[in-house]
């Protein structure tokens, strides 16, 4: 079994680690675009073009499924990716976990990139799934870049800025960018108020990993013999995991595999 994941940068690590936990025996292909990131400020047409290039690089390795582990690419490029690659290659997009967050009763905060915050796409999800709860959209300028570069000071600064915009009574925070899942516990600590129940964080990594397995008819097998094949593609070039990836637990988990060149 071979699962490919794509993103602008290392945000794909969270979903890749989720796949690894569900199916340790799956070979992984991680395709990202350091030459073109960040994708958030780009036009939808430009995002689609960059995403297609990254997807094609991954598809050349003949995976069984492709996870679009990027909210921006899923918003703008998913129909184009599916039109080109399916049904030969199942394509699984990433949707912010607004529905399960709202099911908890709220209030809910949605942390996302400035481009996604207030977008018709996100507003549509709120209208579909969260009309009965109080929702605050929180833009997080610079947070994805800080996580991408493992810049500790910038992560602290941008998380604190977003936390200051988050109402103190929120019971759930939706992590609307895959990069944010890599610093989830720091986000939780920043928004948690003394004396209140723990804030629940809602990411997408586990859901998209499970959906990829469903699309190819594979059941979870967490005790399977681990695979050792990890193919890393940086803007189409064969490489090893970037140093910044190893600053996170998810990157260390994946780094235990030997890169396949």
XYZ file of C-alpha atoms in Angstrom:
261
model
C 0.000 0.000 0.000
C 1.263 3.458 -0.891
C -0.356 6.720 0.236
C 0.714 10.105 -1.134
C 0.146 13.419 0.598
C 0.540 16.919 -0.797
C 0.701 20.398 0.689
C 2.487 23.674 0.158
C 4.846 22.761 2.998
C 5.191 20.639 6.111
C 1.542 20.935 7.116
C 1.130 17.499 5.566
C 3.101 15.979 8.441
C 0.038 15.746 10.687
C -1.995 13.720 8.190
C 1.048 11.639 7.218
C 1.652 10.746 10.862
C -2.038 9.842 11.191
C -1.713 7.487 8.221
C 1.430 6.006 9.740
C -0.374 5.335 13.013
C -3.353 3.702 11.270
C -1.262 1.726 8.786
C 2.412 1.532 9.779
C 2.940 -0.732 6.759
C 1.960 1.939 4.213
C 4.688 3.434 2.062
C 4.379 7.225 2.047
C 5.034 9.879 -0.589
C 5.227 13.450 0.754
C 5.019 16.060 -2.017
C 5.272 19.754 -1.115
C 6.160 23.043 -2.776
C 8.792 25.027 -0.877
C 9.608 26.936 -4.084
C 6.056 28.246 -4.300
C 4.869 28.604 -0.730
C 2.982 30.176 0.875
C -0.049 29.337 -1.234
C -2.481 31.352 0.879
C -1.781 34.777 -0.698
C -1.846 33.399 -4.272
C -4.797 33.703 -6.632
C -7.076 30.679 -6.943
C -5.723 30.074 -10.444
C -2.138 30.157 -9.208
C -2.917 27.856 -6.289
C -4.511 25.412 -8.706
C -1.484 25.450 -10.982
C 0.952 24.912 -8.099
C -1.241 22.174 -6.607
C -1.462 20.372 -9.936
C 2.312 20.334 -10.255
C 2.731 18.946 -6.735
C 0.003 16.355 -7.297
C 1.494 15.220 -10.587
C 4.890 14.750 -8.939
C 3.244 12.554 -6.302
C 1.129 10.661 -8.852
C 4.262 9.714 -10.795
C 5.112 7.418 -7.878
C 1.872 5.472 -8.462
C 0.263 5.745 -5.013
C -3.044 4.102 -4.196
C -4.534 7.371 -2.899
C -3.610 11.059 -2.713
C -4.442 13.168 0.334
C -4.641 16.916 -0.317
C -3.402 17.826 3.153
C -3.926 21.545 2.635
C -7.024 23.620 3.277
C -6.111 26.251 0.674
C -5.549 23.675 -2.067
C -8.735 21.842 -1.115
C -10.727 25.079 -1.397
C -9.365 26.138 -4.770
C -7.926 23.113 -6.564
C -9.777 19.978 -5.462
C -12.212 19.840 -8.428
C -9.335 20.246 -10.888
C -7.218 17.611 -9.154
C -10.076 15.141 -9.149
C -10.912 15.851 -12.776
C -7.353 14.985 -13.807
C -6.487 12.115 -11.458
C -9.693 10.251 -10.633
C -10.887 7.553 -10.903
C -7.425 6.059 -11.386
C -6.117 7.814 -8.263
C -8.583 8.586 -5.443
C -8.125 12.168 -4.187
C -9.091 13.032 -0.599
C -9.474 16.702 0.326
C -9.200 18.444 3.686
C -12.219 20.219 5.165
C -12.046 22.240 8.414
C -13.693 20.272 11.214
C -16.460 22.816 11.751
C -19.270 20.241 11.893
C -17.896 18.165 14.810
C -16.823 21.316 16.637
C -20.310 22.801 16.397
C -21.860 19.505 17.521
C -20.305 20.116 20.932
C -22.554 23.126 21.437
C -20.076 25.997 21.151
C -19.001 28.691 21.370
C -16.502 27.846 18.619
C -13.473 29.668 17.238
C -12.060 28.884 13.800
C -8.370 29.632 13.434
C -7.405 29.927 9.771
C -5.180 31.827 7.392
C -6.292 35.378 6.535
C -7.203 34.193 3.020
C -9.536 31.509 4.364
C -11.004 33.582 7.200
C -14.215 35.161 6.005
C -14.052 33.371 2.655
C -17.287 32.225 0.996
C -16.046 28.644 1.430
C -15.627 28.936 5.198
C -18.786 30.988 5.602
C -20.640 28.267 3.688
C -19.414 25.590 6.096
C -20.469 27.729 9.043
C -23.894 28.237 7.502
C -24.277 24.525 6.808
C -23.051 23.127 10.097
C -22.784 25.802 12.786
C -25.788 28.092 12.527
C -26.975 27.105 15.991
C -23.770 28.059 17.839
C -21.689 31.193 18.319
C -18.738 31.138 15.914
C -15.756 33.496 15.833
C -13.480 33.477 12.802
C -9.905 34.177 13.897
C -7.316 35.152 11.251
C -3.804 33.925 12.038
C -1.390 35.950 9.870
C 2.106 34.497 9.840
C 1.353 31.381 11.889
C 1.670 28.890 9.022
C 4.967 30.459 7.955
C 6.258 30.367 11.529
C 5.382 26.674 11.823
C 6.887 25.954 8.399
C 10.198 27.438 9.505
C 10.028 26.029 13.062
C 10.586 29.619 14.244
C 9.857 29.302 17.955
C 9.666 33.036 18.666
C 7.380 33.659 15.698
C 5.144 30.728 16.689
C 4.792 32.126 20.200
C 4.062 35.617 18.849
C 1.489 34.583 16.254
C -0.276 32.108 18.540
C -0.538 34.801 21.235
C -1.952 37.289 18.719
C -4.617 34.833 17.576
C -5.432 33.857 21.151
C -6.039 37.534 21.947
C -8.736 37.556 19.238
C -10.358 34.381 20.571
C -13.282 34.878 22.970
C -12.406 33.564 26.433
C -15.549 31.420 26.633
C -14.861 29.252 23.555
C -15.241 25.550 24.175
C -13.749 24.389 20.869
C -11.164 25.646 18.386
C -11.141 24.454 14.793
C -7.624 24.273 13.361
C -8.386 25.482 9.839
C -4.869 25.097 8.455
C -2.957 21.836 8.506
C 0.198 23.575 9.729
C -1.586 24.531 12.948
C -2.027 20.906 13.964
C 1.738 20.669 14.476
C 1.515 23.190 17.328
C -1.886 22.116 18.651
C -0.869 21.886 22.293
C 0.643 25.362 22.209
C -2.627 26.670 20.803
C -4.599 24.860 23.496
C -2.418 26.361 26.227
C -2.824 29.841 24.771
C -6.641 29.768 24.677
C -7.309 27.799 27.864
C -8.820 29.977 30.597
C -8.200 29.206 34.283
C -11.118 27.513 35.986
C -12.898 26.533 32.754
C -13.174 23.025 31.263
C -10.446 22.050 28.783
C -10.850 23.559 25.317
C -11.311 20.918 22.603
C -9.228 21.256 19.454
C -10.563 19.939 16.152
C -8.077 19.107 13.411
C -8.553 17.196 10.178
C -5.552 14.841 10.071
C -7.184 11.771 11.563
C -10.335 12.134 9.483
C -8.544 12.484 6.150
C -6.229 9.563 6.944
C -9.214 7.352 7.741
C -11.039 8.527 4.613
C -8.041 7.692 2.411
C -8.055 4.145 3.740
C -11.797 3.867 3.148
C -11.404 5.073 -0.436
C -9.025 2.233 -1.224
C -10.876 -0.386 0.812
C -8.175 -0.794 3.457
C -8.919 -1.279 7.144
C -6.793 0.229 9.913
C -4.073 -2.127 11.115
C -2.067 -0.207 13.721
C -0.066 -3.299 14.705
C 1.116 -4.030 11.155
C 4.836 -4.409 10.487
C 6.190 -0.893 9.814
C 7.207 0.068 6.289
C 10.539 1.763 5.675
C 9.754 3.624 2.445
C 9.341 7.386 2.715
C 9.613 9.386 -0.502
C 10.019 13.135 -0.047
C 9.488 15.486 -3.003
C 10.267 19.185 -2.656
C 8.791 21.037 -5.647
C 9.211 17.791 -7.579
C 12.795 17.109 -6.484
C 13.685 13.975 -4.508
C 14.952 15.001 -1.083
C 14.967 14.157 2.596
C 12.631 15.563 5.210
C 13.440 19.253 5.772
C 15.233 20.002 9.016
C 12.234 22.027 10.203
C 10.063 18.906 9.981
C 12.167 17.240 12.637
C 11.253 19.972 15.113
C 7.830 18.322 15.480
C 6.798 14.965 16.919
C 5.063 14.075 13.643
C 8.248 14.691 11.677
C 10.300 12.589 14.075
C 7.800 9.748 13.720
C 8.089 9.844 9.941
C 11.822 10.402 10.033
C 12.248 6.959 11.523
C 11.721 5.655 7.981
C 14.532 5.709 5.468
C 13.959 8.194 2.631
C 13.467 6.502 -0.731
C 15.290 8.244 -3.557
